[in-house]
Amino acid sequence: MDQKVPTGEISRSQDGARSVIATHFRNILVWPIHLVATGDAASTHDHAGVFAKLGPDNPWREVEDEFTGDPAEFQERHYHEFVTFLPPAQRFLYGQGIGRKMDGTSGESPIKVMRRSDIASVRVVLTPNSEPIDLRIAHIDLYFFYDIDIAILIVEVSADSVPLIVAQDLMLRLGRAYPAWWDKSGEPGHCPTAVAWISHSGEVMAQSDYEDRVSFLCHVGQHRAPRVAAHLEFLLNPLVPHYSEKPGLLRYRQLEYYRMPQMAFLALDDPDLLARGDYVRLALANGPGDGSPLPYTEHYLADFEAKYCYDRYFEKRPDGEWPGTRYMSCGHALVVTGDADNAFFMDETHGVLSSFRHQHFLIFLIAHFHKAALLMYSDRLAAAVARLDVSNRDNLRGFRTQTRQALENFLRFTHRYWFQAISNQSDAHDLFALCRKHLEIDPLYEHIRQEVEAMSQYLEDEATRQQQESMARLTVVTTLGLIGTVATGFLGMNLFDHASLDPAQRAAIFVSVLLPTFILAFATVTRSQRLSDFLEAMANESVDFAGKARAFGRIFRRRRSDPS
């Protein structure tokens, strides 16, 4: 769809103000979700394989990557993307080639991408009484990661000739999983008034229900979890919301903020008209404004450029080598602005637009995948500890199993998916570091690592304690068994001539000795802890004999009242 975006009420409210147009606007929503597998799918590591087989009406199809076709048709754009990354990141993103036959690995990438192509555009009504805006759908993808209970929804939309204030409002409102609040008139806060998926034939396939306040409130009251808006639930089908009555092998739930992370590309007709306030609003995805005054205090924004902006190419040169490109990121958003008249900035094969849609998209994807995976591990560890009951041996055994699985999974995640640097190219390296810094990924990773180590240490301490208790019991049994050993040794002397007795008598004597010995040993083991405490009290020279007897009585009564 090549129609231009109507400006609607937003642009009319700005009559007389600057008229900044995004000749080309592109927005990529990146929404990580936590997968919860049930039934037969709970034991699999390949969620993508399960997802592909969910129902005959499943609109998603696996995307074959560019490496599976004829090598002679391998495109230069794909080559530029591939060589951007370091070898560990290349193996993660693309898998391995002939080398897999040498090291014995499968060679496949742990990433599987599913795509649905039945949706042509998305129609958005930003505010009440405003004209609808049609955005072209470039891709709707769902990324799965082998052995990780994470999926990431990708929705890439684009439009031409979009006023800056409309683009800012789209960035503010479009990627909302559910409303955070409603105003007095019932309008959902910071959400579009309506969002609809449009098919290739022009039919409305699904529409949002942000305005249904009662339904959202009831869902939270019943499930203690927010409900996903109807158009997003339709989009993710056949995935099923975890907190719903709908049946489904693969379910999902939210991991973090209800506002989806996003990337935005704005090719401006006159970037020189942008004020500092415009860049602040774009970098933080704050919504529309006229550039002045600043959305926050000057003191708060004193380090804005150093903290949020990557200005390596933010300068125009007469030769056009630098298109005045500015990269901005707050972690939640990655925004690129530049001159629409610059051919390199708009080049979809070699230029900034190509890098934005491919290399920089993968950088943003990896950063948010890392954070989502760490949040998933944190949630899993918290749930395991919450179910721990040290007085229940079966529960403790299950906790030990869960902890070992968590250690194993976290170890695989660290060695397979964890990268602190993914490229030596300056812009890719710096943008990845900027996103990681604002997402606070390294402190989160360290926190999860310490949690895993603490659980492992707890299990080791518990195993050591059990070994010490077993040794104490064996010591008591050995000590008391010494009496029987001496007695039987004494009886073994030639004091009695049992050898002259007939076999039946000797068997009767053997049984008469065996049974009391067995009963004594069994009683000693069952009372070994009490006897151990008694022996410890006996060994205390500062306590007299009567005191020791009273101490043993107290120990016995306490153990009897508390068998654990």
CSV table of N, CA and C in Angstrom, one decimal, residues 179-239:
chain,number,residue,atom,x,y,z
A,179,PRO,N,-3.6,-1.7,28.3
A,179,PRO,CA,-3.6,-0.3,28.9
A,179,PRO,C,-3.1,-0.3,30.3
A,180,ALA,N,-2.4,0.8,30.7
A,180,ALA,CA,-1.9,0.9,32.1
A,180,ALA,C,-3.0,1.6,32.9
A,181,TRP,N,-3.9,2.4,32.2
A,181,TRP,CA,-4.9,3.2,32.9
A,181,TRP,C,-5.9,3.7,31.9
A,182,TRP,N,-7.0,4.2,32.4
A,182,TRP,CA,-8.0,4.8,31.5
A,182,TRP,C,-8.4,6.2,32.1
A,183,ASP,N,-8.6,7.2,31.2
A,183,ASP,CA,-9.0,8.5,31.7
A,183,ASP,C,-10.5,8.5,32.0
A,184,LYS,N,-11.0,9.7,32.4
A,184,LYS,CA,-12.4,9.8,32.8
A,184,LYS,C,-13.4,9.5,31.8
A,185,SER,N,-13.0,9.7,30.5
A,185,SER,CA,-13.9,9.4,29.4
A,185,SER,C,-13.9,7.9,29.0
A,186,GLY,N,-13.0,7.1,29.6
A,186,GLY,CA,-12.8,5.7,29.3
A,186,GLY,C,-11.8,5.4,28.2
A,187,GLU,N,-11.1,6.5,27.8
A,187,GLU,CA,-10.0,6.2,26.8
A,187,GLU,C,-8.8,5.6,27.4
A,188,PRO,N,-8.2,4.6,26.8
A,188,PRO,CA,-7.0,3.9,27.4
A,188,PRO,C,-5.8,4.8,27.4
A,189,GLY,N,-5.1,4.9,28.4
A,189,GLY,CA,-3.9,5.8,28.5
A,189,GLY,C,-2.8,5.3,27.7
A,190,HIS,N,-2.2,6.2,26.9
A,190,HIS,CA,-1.1,6.0,26.1
A,190,HIS,C,-1.2,4.9,25.1
A,191,CYS,N,-2.5,4.5,24.8
A,191,CYS,CA,-2.8,3.4,23.8
A,191,CYS,C,-3.5,4.1,22.6
A,192,PRO,N,-3.4,3.4,21.4
A,192,PRO,CA,-4.2,3.9,20.3
A,192,PRO,C,-5.7,3.7,20.7
A,193,THR,N,-6.5,4.5,20.1
A,193,THR,CA,-8.0,4.3,20.3
A,193,THR,C,-8.4,3.0,19.6
A,194,ALA,N,-7.8,2.7,18.5
A,194,ALA,CA,-8.1,1.4,17.8
A,194,ALA,C,-6.9,0.9,17.0
A,195,VAL,N,-6.7,-0.4,17.0
A,195,VAL,CA,-5.7,-1.0,16.1
A,195,VAL,C,-6.4,-2.2,15.4
A,196,ALA,N,-6.2,-2.3,14.1
A,196,ALA,CA,-6.8,-3.4,13.3
A,196,ALA,C,-5.8,-4.0,12.4
A,197,TRP,N,-5.8,-5.3,12.3
A,197,TRP,CA,-5.0,-6.0,11.2
A,197,TRP,C,-5.8,-6.1,10.0
A,198,ILE,N,-5.3,-5.7,8.8
A,198,ILE,CA,-6.0,-5.7,7.6
A,198,ILE,C,-5.4,-6.8,6.6
A,199,SER,N,-6.2,-7.6,6.0
A,199,SER,CA,-5.8,-8.6,5.1
A,199,SER,C,-5.4,-8.0,3.8
A,200,HIS,N,-4.9,-8.9,2.9
A,200,HIS,CA,-4.5,-8.4,1.5
A,200,HIS,C,-5.8,-8.0,0.7
A,201,SER,N,-6.9,-8.6,1.1
A,201,SER,CA,-8.2,-8.2,0.4
A,201,SER,C,-8.8,-7.0,1.0
A,202,GLY,N,-8.2,-6.4,2.1
A,202,GLY,CA,-8.8,-5.2,2.7
A,202,GLY,C,-9.7,-5.5,3.8
A,203,GLU,N,-9.9,-6.7,4.3
A,203,GLU,CA,-10.8,-7.1,5.4
A,203,GLU,C,-10.1,-6.9,6.7
A,204,VAL,N,-10.9,-6.5,7.7
A,204,VAL,CA,-10.4,-6.4,9.1
A,204,VAL,C,-10.3,-7.9,9.7
A,205,MET,N,-9.1,-8.3,10.0
A,205,MET,CA,-9.0,-9.6,10.6
A,205,MET,C,-9.1,-9.7,12.1
A,206,ALA,N,-8.7,-8.7,12.8
A,206,ALA,CA,-8.8,-8.6,14.2
A,206,ALA,C,-8.7,-7.1,14.6
A,207,GLN,N,-9.2,-6.8,15.8
A,207,GLN,CA,-9.2,-5.4,16.2
A,207,GLN,C,-8.9,-5.4,17.7
A,208,SER,N,-8.3,-4.3,18.2
A,208,SER,CA,-7.9,-4.1,19.6
A,208,SER,C,-9.2,-3.9,20.4
A,209,ASP,N,-9.0,-4.1,21.7
A,209,ASP,CA,-10.1,-3.8,22.7
A,209,ASP,C,-9.6,-3.1,23.9
A,210,TYR,N,-8.7,-2.1,23.7
A,210,TYR,CA,-8.2,-1.4,24.8
A,210,TYR,C,-9.2,-0.7,25.6
A,211,GLU,N,-10.4,-0.4,25.0
A,211,GLU,CA,-11.4,0.4,25.7
A,211,GLU,C,-12.2,-0.5,26.6
A,212,ASP,N,-12.1,-1.8,26.6
A,212,ASP,CA,-12.9,-2.7,27.4
A,212,ASP,C,-12.3,-2.8,28.8
A,213,ARG,N,-12.5,-1.7,29.5
A,213,ARG,CA,-11.9,-1.6,30.9
A,213,ARG,C,-12.3,-2.7,31.8
A,214,VAL,N,-13.6,-3.1,31.8
A,214,VAL,CA,-14.1,-4.1,32.7
A,214,VAL,C,-13.5,-5.5,32.5
A,215,SER,N,-13.2,-5.8,31.2
A,215,SER,CA,-12.6,-7.1,30.9
A,215,SER,C,-11.2,-7.1,31.5
A,216,PHE,N,-10.4,-6.1,31.3
A,216,PHE,CA,-9.0,-6.0,31.8
A,216,PHE,C,-9.0,-6.1,33.3
A,217,LEU,N,-9.9,-5.4,33.9
A,217,LEU,CA,-10.0,-5.3,35.4
A,217,LEU,C,-10.3,-6.7,36.0
A,218,CYS,N,-11.3,-7.4,35.4
A,218,CYS,CA,-11.8,-8.7,35.8
A,218,CYS,C,-10.7,-9.7,35.7
A,219,HIS,N,-9.9,-9.6,34.6
A,219,HIS,CA,-8.9,-10.6,34.3
A,219,HIS,C,-7.8,-10.5,35.4
A,220,VAL,N,-7.4,-9.3,35.8
A,220,VAL,CA,-6.4,-9.1,36.8
A,220,VAL,C,-7.0,-9.6,38.2
A,221,GLY,N,-8.2,-9.2,38.4
A,221,GLY,CA,-8.8,-9.7,39.7
A,221,GLY,C,-8.9,-11.2,39.8
A,222,GLN,N,-9.1,-11.9,38.7
A,222,GLN,CA,-9.2,-13.3,38.7
A,222,GLN,C,-7.9,-14.0,38.7
A,223,HIS,N,-7.0,-13.6,37.8
A,223,HIS,CA,-5.7,-14.3,37.6
A,223,HIS,C,-4.5,-13.6,38.2
A,224,ARG,N,-4.6,-12.4,38.7
A,224,ARG,CA,-3.5,-11.7,39.2
A,224,ARG,C,-2.4,-11.5,38.1
A,225,ALA,N,-2.9,-11.3,36.9
A,225,ALA,CA,-2.0,-11.1,35.8
A,225,ALA,C,-2.8,-10.3,34.7
A,226,PRO,N,-2.1,-9.4,34.0
A,226,PRO,CA,-2.8,-8.6,33.0
A,226,PRO,C,-3.2,-9.5,31.8
A,227,ARG,N,-4.2,-9.0,31.1
A,227,ARG,CA,-4.7,-9.7,29.9
A,227,ARG,C,-4.1,-9.0,28.7
A,228,VAL,N,-3.7,-9.7,27.7
A,228,VAL,CA,-3.2,-9.2,26.4
A,228,VAL,C,-4.3,-8.7,25.6
A,229,ALA,N,-4.1,-7.6,24.9
A,229,ALA,CA,-5.2,-7.0,24.1
A,229,ALA,C,-5.6,-8.0,22.9
A,230,ALA,N,-6.8,-7.9,22.5
A,230,ALA,CA,-7.4,-8.9,21.6
A,230,ALA,C,-6.6,-9.0,20.3
A,231,HIS,N,-6.1,-7.9,19.7
A,231,HIS,CA,-5.5,-8.0,18.4
A,231,HIS,C,-4.1,-8.6,18.5
A,232,LEU,N,-3.5,-8.5,19.7
A,232,LEU,CA,-2.2,-9.2,19.9
A,232,LEU,C,-2.4,-10.7,20.2
A,233,GLU,N,-3.5,-11.0,20.9
A,233,GLU,CA,-3.8,-12.4,21.1
A,233,GLU,C,-4.1,-13.1,19.8
A,234,PHE,N,-4.8,-12.4,18.9
A,234,PHE,CA,-5.0,-13.0,17.6
A,234,PHE,C,-3.7,-13.2,16.8
A,235,LEU,N,-2.8,-12.2,16.9
A,235,LEU,CA,-1.6,-12.2,16.2
A,235,LEU,C,-0.7,-13.4,16.6
A,236,LEU,N,-0.7,-13.8,17.9
A,236,LEU,CA,0.2,-14.8,18.4
A,236,LEU,C,-0.5,-16.2,18.3
A,237,ASN,N,-1.7,-16.3,17.9
A,237,ASN,CA,-2.4,-17.6,17.8
A,237,ASN,C,-1.6,-18.5,16.8
A,238,PRO,N,-1.3,-19.7,17.1
A,238,PRO,CA,-2.0,-20.6,18.1
A,238,PRO,C,-1.3,-20.6,19.5
A,239,LEU,N,-0.3,-19.7,19.7
A,239,LEU,CA,0.1,-19.6,21.1
A,239,LEU,C,-1.1,-19.1,22.0
